PDB file of C-alpha atoms in Angstrom:
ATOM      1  CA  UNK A   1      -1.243 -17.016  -9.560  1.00 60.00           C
ATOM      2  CA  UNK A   2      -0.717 -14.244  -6.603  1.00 64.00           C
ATOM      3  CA  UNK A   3      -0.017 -11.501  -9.061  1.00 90.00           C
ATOM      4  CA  UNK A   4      -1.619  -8.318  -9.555  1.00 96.00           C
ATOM      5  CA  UNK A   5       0.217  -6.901 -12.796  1.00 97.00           C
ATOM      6  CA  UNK A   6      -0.462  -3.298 -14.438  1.00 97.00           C
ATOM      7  CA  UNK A   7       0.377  -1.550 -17.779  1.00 97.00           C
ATOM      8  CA  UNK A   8       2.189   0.607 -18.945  1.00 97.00           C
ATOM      9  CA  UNK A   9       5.083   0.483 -16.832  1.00 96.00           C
ATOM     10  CA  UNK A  10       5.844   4.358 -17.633  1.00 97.00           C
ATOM     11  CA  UNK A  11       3.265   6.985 -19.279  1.00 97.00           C
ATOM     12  CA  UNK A  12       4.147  10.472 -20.257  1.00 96.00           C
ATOM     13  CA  UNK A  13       0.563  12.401 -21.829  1.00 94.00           C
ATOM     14  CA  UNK A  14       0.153  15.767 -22.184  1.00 92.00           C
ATOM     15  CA  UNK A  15      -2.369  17.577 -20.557  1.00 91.00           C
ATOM     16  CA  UNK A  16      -4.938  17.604 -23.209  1.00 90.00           C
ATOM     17  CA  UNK A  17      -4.416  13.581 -23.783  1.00 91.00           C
ATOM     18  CA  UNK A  18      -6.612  10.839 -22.776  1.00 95.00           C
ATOM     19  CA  UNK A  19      -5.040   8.076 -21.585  1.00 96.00           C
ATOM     20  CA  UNK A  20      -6.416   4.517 -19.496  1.00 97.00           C
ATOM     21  CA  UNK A  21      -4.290   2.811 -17.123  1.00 98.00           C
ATOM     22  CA  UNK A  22      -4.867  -1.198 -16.585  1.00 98.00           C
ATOM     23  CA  UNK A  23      -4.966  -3.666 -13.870  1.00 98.00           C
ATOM     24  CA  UNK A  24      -5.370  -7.073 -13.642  1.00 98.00           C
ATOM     25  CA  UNK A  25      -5.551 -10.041 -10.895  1.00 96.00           C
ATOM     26  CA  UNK A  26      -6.721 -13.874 -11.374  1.00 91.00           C
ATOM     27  CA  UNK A  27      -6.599 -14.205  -7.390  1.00 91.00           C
ATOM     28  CA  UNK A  28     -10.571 -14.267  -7.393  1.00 89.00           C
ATOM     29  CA  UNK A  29     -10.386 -10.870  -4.910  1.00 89.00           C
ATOM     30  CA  UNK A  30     -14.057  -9.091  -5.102  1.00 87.00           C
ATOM     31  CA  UNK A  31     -12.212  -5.850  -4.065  1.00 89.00           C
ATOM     32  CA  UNK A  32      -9.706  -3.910  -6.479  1.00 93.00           C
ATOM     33  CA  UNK A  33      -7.764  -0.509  -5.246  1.00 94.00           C
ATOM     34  CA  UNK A  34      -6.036   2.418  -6.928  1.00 96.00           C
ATOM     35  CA  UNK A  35      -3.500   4.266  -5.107  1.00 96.00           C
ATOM     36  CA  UNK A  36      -1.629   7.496  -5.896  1.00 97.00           C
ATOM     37  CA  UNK A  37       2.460   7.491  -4.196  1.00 96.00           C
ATOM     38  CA  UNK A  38       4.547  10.995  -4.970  1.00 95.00           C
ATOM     39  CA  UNK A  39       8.286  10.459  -4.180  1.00 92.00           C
ATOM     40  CA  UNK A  40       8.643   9.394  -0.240  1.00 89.00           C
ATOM     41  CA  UNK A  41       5.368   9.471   0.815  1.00 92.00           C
ATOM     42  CA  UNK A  42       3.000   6.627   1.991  1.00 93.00           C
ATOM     43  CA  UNK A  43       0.507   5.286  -0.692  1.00 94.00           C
ATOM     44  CA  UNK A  44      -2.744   7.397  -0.925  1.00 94.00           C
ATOM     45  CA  UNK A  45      -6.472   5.973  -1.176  1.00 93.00           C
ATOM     46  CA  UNK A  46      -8.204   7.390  -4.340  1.00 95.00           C
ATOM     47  CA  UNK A  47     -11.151   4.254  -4.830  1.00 94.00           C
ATOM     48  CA  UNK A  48     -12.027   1.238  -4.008  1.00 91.00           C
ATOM     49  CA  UNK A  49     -14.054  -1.164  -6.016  1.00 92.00           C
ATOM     50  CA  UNK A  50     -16.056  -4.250  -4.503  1.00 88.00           C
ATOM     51  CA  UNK A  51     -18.076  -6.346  -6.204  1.00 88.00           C
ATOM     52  CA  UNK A  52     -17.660  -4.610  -9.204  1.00 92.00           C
ATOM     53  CA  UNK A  53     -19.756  -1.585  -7.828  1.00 92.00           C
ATOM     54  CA  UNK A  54     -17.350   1.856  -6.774  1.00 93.00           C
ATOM     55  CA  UNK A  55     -17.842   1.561  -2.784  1.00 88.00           C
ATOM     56  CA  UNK A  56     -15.362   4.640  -1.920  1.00 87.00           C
ATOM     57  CA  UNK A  57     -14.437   7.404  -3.741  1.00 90.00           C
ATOM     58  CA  UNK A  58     -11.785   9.563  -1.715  1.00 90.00           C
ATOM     59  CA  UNK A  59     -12.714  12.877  -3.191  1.00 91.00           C
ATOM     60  CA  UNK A  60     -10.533  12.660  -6.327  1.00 95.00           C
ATOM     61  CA  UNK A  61     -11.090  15.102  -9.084  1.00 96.00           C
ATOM     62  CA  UNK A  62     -13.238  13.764 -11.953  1.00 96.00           C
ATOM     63  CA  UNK A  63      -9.984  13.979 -13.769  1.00 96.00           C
ATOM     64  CA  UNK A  64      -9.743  10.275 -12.976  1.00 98.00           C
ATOM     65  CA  UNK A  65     -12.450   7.970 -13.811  1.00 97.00           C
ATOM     66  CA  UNK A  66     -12.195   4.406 -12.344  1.00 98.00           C
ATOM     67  CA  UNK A  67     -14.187   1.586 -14.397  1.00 97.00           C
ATOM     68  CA  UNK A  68     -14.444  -2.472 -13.309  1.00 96.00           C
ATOM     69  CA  UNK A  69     -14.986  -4.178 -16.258  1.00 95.00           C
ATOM     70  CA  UNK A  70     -15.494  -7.513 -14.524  1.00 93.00           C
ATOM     71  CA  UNK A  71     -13.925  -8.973 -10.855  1.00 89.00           C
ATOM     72  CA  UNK A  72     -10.528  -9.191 -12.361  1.00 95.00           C
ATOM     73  CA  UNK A  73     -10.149  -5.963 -14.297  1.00 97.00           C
ATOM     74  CA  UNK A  74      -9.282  -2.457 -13.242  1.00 98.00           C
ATOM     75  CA  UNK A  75      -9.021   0.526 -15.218  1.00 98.00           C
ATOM     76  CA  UNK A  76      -7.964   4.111 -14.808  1.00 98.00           C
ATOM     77  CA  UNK A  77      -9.253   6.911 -17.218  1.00 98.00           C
ATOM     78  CA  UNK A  78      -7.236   9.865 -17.471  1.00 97.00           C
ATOM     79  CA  UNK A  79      -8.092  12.900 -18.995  1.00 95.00           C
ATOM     80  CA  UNK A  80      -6.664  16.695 -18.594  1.00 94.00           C
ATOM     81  CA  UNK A  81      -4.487  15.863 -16.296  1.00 95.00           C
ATOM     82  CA  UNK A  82      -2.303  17.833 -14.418  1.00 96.00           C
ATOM     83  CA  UNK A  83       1.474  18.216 -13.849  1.00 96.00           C
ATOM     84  CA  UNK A  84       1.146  18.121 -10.204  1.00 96.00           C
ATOM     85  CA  UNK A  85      -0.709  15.021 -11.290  1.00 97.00           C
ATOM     86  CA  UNK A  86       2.633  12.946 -12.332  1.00 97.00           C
ATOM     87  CA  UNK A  87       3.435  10.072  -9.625  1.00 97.00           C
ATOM     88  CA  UNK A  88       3.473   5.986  -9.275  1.00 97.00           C
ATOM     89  CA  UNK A  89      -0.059   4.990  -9.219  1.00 98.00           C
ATOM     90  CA  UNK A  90      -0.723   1.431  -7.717  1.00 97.00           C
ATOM     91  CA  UNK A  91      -3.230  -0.877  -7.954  1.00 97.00           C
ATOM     92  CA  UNK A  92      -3.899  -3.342  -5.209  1.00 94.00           C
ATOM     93  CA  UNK A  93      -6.327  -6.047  -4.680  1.00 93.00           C
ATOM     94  CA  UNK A  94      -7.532  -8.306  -1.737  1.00 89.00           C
ATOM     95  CA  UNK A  95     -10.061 -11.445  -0.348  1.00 82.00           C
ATOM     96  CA  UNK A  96     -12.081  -9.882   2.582  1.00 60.00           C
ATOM     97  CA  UNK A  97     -13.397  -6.502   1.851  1.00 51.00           C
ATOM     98  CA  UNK A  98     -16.361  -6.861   3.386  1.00 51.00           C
ATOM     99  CA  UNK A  99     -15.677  -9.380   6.227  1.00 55.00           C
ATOM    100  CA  UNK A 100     -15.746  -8.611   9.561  1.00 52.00           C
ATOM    101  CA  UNK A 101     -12.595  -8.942  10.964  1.00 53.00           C
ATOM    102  CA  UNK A 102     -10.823  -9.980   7.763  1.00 60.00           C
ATOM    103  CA  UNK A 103      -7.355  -9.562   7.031  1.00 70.00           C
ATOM    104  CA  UNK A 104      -7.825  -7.252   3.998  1.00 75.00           C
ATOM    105  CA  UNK A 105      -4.142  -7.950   3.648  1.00 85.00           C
ATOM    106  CA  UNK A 106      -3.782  -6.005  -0.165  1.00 90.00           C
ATOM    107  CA  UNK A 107      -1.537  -7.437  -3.062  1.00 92.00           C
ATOM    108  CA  UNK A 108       0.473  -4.490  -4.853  1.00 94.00           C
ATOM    109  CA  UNK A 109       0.856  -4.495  -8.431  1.00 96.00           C
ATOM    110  CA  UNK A 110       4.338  -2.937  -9.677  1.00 95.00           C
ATOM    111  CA  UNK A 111       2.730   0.497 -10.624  1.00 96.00           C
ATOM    112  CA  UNK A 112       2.932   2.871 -13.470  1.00 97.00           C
ATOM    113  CA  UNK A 113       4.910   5.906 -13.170  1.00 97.00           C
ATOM    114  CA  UNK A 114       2.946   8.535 -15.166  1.00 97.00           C
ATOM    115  CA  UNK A 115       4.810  11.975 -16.130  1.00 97.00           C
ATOM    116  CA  UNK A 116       2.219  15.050 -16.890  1.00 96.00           C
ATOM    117  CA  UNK A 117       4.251  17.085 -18.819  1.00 94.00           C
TER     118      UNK A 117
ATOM    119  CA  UNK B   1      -5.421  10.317   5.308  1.00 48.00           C
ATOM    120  CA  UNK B   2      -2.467   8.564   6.926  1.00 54.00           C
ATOM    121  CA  UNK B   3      -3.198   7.118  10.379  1.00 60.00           C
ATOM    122  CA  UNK B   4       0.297   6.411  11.850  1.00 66.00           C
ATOM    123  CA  UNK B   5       3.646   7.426  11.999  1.00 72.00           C
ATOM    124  CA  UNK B   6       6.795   5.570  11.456  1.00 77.00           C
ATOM    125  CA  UNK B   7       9.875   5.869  13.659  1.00 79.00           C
ATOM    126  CA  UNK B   8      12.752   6.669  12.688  1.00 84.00           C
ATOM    127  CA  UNK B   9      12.122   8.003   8.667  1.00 90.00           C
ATOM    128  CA  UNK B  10      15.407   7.060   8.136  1.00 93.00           C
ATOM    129  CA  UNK B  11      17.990   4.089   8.938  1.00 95.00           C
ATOM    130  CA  UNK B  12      20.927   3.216   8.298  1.00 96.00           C
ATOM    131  CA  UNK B  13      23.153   0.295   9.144  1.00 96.00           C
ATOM    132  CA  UNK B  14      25.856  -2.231   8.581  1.00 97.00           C
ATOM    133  CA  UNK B  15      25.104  -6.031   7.880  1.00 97.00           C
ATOM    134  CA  UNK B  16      24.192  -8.285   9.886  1.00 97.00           C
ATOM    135  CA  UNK B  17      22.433  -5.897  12.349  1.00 97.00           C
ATOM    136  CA  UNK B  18      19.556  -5.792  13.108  1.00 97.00           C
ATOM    137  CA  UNK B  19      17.277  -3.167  12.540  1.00 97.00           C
ATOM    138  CA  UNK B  20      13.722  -1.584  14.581  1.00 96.00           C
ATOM    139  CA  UNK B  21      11.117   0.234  13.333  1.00 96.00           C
ATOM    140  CA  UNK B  22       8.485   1.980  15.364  1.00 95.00           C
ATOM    141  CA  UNK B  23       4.604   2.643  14.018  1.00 94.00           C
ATOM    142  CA  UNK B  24       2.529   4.440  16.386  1.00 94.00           C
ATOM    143  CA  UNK B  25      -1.816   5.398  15.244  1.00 92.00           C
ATOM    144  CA  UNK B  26      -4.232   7.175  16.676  1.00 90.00           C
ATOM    145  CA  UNK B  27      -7.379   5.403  16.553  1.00 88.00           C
ATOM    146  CA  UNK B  28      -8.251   1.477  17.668  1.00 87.00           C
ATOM    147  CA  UNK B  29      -7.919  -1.195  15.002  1.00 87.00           C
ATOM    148  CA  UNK B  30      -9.002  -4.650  13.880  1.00 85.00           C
ATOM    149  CA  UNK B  31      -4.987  -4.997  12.340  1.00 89.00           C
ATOM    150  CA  UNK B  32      -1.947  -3.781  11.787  1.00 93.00           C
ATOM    151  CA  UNK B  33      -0.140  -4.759   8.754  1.00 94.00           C
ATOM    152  CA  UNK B  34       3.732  -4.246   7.325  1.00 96.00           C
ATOM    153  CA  UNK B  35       4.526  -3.543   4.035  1.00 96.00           C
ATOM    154  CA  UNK B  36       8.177  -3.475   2.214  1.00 97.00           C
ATOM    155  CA  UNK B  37       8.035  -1.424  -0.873  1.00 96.00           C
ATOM    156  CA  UNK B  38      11.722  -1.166  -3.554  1.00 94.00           C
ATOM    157  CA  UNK B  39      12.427   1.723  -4.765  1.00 88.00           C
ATOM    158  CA  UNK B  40       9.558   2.543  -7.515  1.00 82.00           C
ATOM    159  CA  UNK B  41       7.753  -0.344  -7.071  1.00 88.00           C
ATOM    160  CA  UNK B  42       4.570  -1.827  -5.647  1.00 90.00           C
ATOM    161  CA  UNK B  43       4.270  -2.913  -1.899  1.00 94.00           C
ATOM    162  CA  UNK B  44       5.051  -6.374  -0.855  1.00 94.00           C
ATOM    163  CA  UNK B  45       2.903  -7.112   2.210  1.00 93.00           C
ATOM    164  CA  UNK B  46       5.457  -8.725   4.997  1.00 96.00           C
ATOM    165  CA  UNK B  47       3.139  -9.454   8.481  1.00 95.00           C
ATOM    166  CA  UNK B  48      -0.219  -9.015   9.706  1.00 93.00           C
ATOM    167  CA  UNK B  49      -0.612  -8.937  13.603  1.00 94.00           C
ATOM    168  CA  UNK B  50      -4.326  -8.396  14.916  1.00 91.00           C
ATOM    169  CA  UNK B  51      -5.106  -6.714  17.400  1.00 91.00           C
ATOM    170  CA  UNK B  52      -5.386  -9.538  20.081  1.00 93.00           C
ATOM    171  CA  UNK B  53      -1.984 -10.884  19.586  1.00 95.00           C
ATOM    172  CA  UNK B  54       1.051  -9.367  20.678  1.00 97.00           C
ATOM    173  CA  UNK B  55       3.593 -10.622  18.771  1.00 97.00           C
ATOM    174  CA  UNK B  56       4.348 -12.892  15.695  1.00 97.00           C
ATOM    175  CA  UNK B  57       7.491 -13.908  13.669  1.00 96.00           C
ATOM    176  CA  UNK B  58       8.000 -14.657   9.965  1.00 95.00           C
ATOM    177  CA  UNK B  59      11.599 -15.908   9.393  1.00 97.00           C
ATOM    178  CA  UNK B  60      13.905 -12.715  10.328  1.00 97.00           C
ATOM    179  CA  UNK B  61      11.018 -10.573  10.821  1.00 98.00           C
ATOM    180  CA  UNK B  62       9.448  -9.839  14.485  1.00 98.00           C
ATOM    181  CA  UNK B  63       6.574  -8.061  15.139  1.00 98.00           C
ATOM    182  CA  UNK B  64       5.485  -6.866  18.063  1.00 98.00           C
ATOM    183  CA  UNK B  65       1.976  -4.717  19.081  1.00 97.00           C
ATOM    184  CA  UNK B  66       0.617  -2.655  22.212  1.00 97.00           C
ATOM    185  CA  UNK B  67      -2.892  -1.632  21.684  1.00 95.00           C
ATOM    186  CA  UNK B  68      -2.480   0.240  24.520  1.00 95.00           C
ATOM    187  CA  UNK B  69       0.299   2.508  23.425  1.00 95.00           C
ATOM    188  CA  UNK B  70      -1.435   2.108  20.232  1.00 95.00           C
ATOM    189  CA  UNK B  71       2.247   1.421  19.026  1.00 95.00           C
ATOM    190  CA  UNK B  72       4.207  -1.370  16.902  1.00 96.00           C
ATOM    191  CA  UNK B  73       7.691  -2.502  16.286  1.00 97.00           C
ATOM    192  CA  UNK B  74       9.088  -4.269  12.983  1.00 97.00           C
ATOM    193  CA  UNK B  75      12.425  -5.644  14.157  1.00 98.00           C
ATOM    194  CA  UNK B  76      14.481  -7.375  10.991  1.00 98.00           C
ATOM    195  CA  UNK B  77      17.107  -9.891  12.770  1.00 98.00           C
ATOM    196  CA  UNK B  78      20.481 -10.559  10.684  1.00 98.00           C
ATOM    197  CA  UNK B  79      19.970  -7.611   8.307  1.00 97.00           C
ATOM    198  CA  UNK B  80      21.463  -8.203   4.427  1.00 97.00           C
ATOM    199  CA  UNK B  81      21.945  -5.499   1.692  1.00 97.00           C
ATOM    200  CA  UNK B  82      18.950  -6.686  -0.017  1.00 96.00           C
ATOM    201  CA  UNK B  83      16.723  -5.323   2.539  1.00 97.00           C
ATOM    202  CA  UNK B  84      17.467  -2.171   1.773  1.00 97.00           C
ATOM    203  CA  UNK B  85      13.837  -0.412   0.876  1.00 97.00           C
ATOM    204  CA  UNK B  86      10.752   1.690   2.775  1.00 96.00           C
ATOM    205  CA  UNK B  87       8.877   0.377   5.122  1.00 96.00           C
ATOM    206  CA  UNK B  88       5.354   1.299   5.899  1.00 96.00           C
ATOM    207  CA  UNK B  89       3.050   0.027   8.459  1.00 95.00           C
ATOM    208  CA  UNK B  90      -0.886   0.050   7.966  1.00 94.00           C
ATOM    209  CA  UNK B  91      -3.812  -0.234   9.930  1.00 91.00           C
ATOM    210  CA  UNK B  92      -7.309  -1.852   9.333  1.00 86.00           C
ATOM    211  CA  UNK B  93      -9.874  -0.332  12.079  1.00 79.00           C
ATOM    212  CA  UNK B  94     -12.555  -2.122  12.826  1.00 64.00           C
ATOM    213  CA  UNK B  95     -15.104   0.772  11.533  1.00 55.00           C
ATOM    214  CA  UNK B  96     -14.066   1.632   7.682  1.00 55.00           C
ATOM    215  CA  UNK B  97     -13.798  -2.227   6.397  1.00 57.00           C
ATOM    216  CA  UNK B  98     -11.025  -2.207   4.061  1.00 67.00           C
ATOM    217  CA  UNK B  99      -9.669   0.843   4.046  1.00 80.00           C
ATOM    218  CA  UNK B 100      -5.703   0.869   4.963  1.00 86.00           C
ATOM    219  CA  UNK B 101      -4.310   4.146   6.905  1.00 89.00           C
ATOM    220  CA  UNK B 102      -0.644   3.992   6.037  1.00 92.00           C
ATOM    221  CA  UNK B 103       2.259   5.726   8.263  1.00 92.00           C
ATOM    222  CA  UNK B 104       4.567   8.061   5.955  1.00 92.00           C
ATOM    223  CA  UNK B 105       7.404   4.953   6.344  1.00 93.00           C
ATOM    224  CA  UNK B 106      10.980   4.268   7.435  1.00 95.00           C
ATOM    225  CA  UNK B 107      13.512   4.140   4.787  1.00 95.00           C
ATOM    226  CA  UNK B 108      15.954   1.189   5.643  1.00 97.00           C
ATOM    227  CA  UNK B 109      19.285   1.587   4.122  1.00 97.00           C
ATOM    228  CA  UNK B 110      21.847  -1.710   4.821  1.00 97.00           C
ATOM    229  CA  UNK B 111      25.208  -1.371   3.817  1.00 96.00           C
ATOM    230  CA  UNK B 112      27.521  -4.432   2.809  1.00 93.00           C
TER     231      UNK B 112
END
């Protein structure tokens, strides 16, 4: 199985709702991503989870709280979000996090398109 | 924070072209990878050339690297309609072990 697969497909919340998006591999990768992507722009960084434990953190507002359950989960809390919030968040996975000179080639899940209305 | 920067943004063409996109960075790096993402979707990683090889092929795909432009071409050979999407390139330096920087993209339009 080389898929990484995410729910919901779509989200719309409000700003005072709390909401959880989900990932999920069965690859065996030790390191999980989330990614934020607004309309035509590259994919950007927010954390990065190996080993379970939350290794980077790319300054994201405590808006979003990451959580590992176990090597093959991913989650995404969301609470009092923003409008300017709204985009396709991804979640990625991969082998060789922490190898030196490994691939880290990354394996994409769909996304969810969240609306902040 | 992005590290490179795609060439052209945009592209069209007829098919059975082919079609080139450029990726230039900034820093040194272990790899540099290429990614195809539809329209909405999630990324589909393509080809990974490190950074001691200077070229590699995957069916119509040909990559092709100069660490010392810092600079890399996708070239798709025999274009079709269904290769229509964005295409970003990504970088894995040597110093920040699995972090990708990702280029802003080309988007690749094919016509039939």
């Amino acid at each position: 199985d080389t898929e990484v697969t995410q729910t919901p497909k779509h989200l719309v919340m409000g700003m005072t709702n709390k909401k959880s998006l989900k990932c999920e591999q069965h690859m065996g990768h030790r390191a999980m991503y989330w990614y934020k992507q607004k309309a035509k722009k590259p994919p950007e960084l927010m954390f990065v989870y190996s080993y379970e434990k939350l290794s980077i953190n790319e300054s994201v507002p405590s808006r979003f709280s990451p959580e590992c359950p176990n090597s093959s989960l991913l989650n995404l809390h969301l609470h009092a979000l923003q409008p300017e919030d709204s985009a396709l968040y991804l979640c990625a996975s991969s082998q060789e996090r922490l190898l030196a000179g490994g691939n880290n080639e990354q394996f994409f899940g769909p996304g969810t398109r969240l609306t902040v209305l | 924070s992005q590290q490179g920067e795609e060439d052209p943004q945009a592209l069209s063409i007829q098919e059975g072209e082919n079609a080139t996109m450029n990726c230039s960075y900034k820093t040194s790096i272990n790899n540099l990878q290429w990614y195809r993402q539809n329209s909405g979707r999630g990324l589909v990683h393509l080809i990974l050339i490190r950074s001691n090889e200077r070229e590699k092929h995957s069916g119509r795909l040909r990559v092709t690297l100069d660490t010392s432009k810092k600079s890399s071409s996708l070239l798709i050979t025999a274009s079709r309609a269904a290769d229509t999407a964005s295409y970003f390139c990504a970088t894995l330096r040597g110093s920040t072990l699995g972090r990708l920087y990702f280029g802003r993209g080309t988007q690749l339009t094919v016509w039939p």
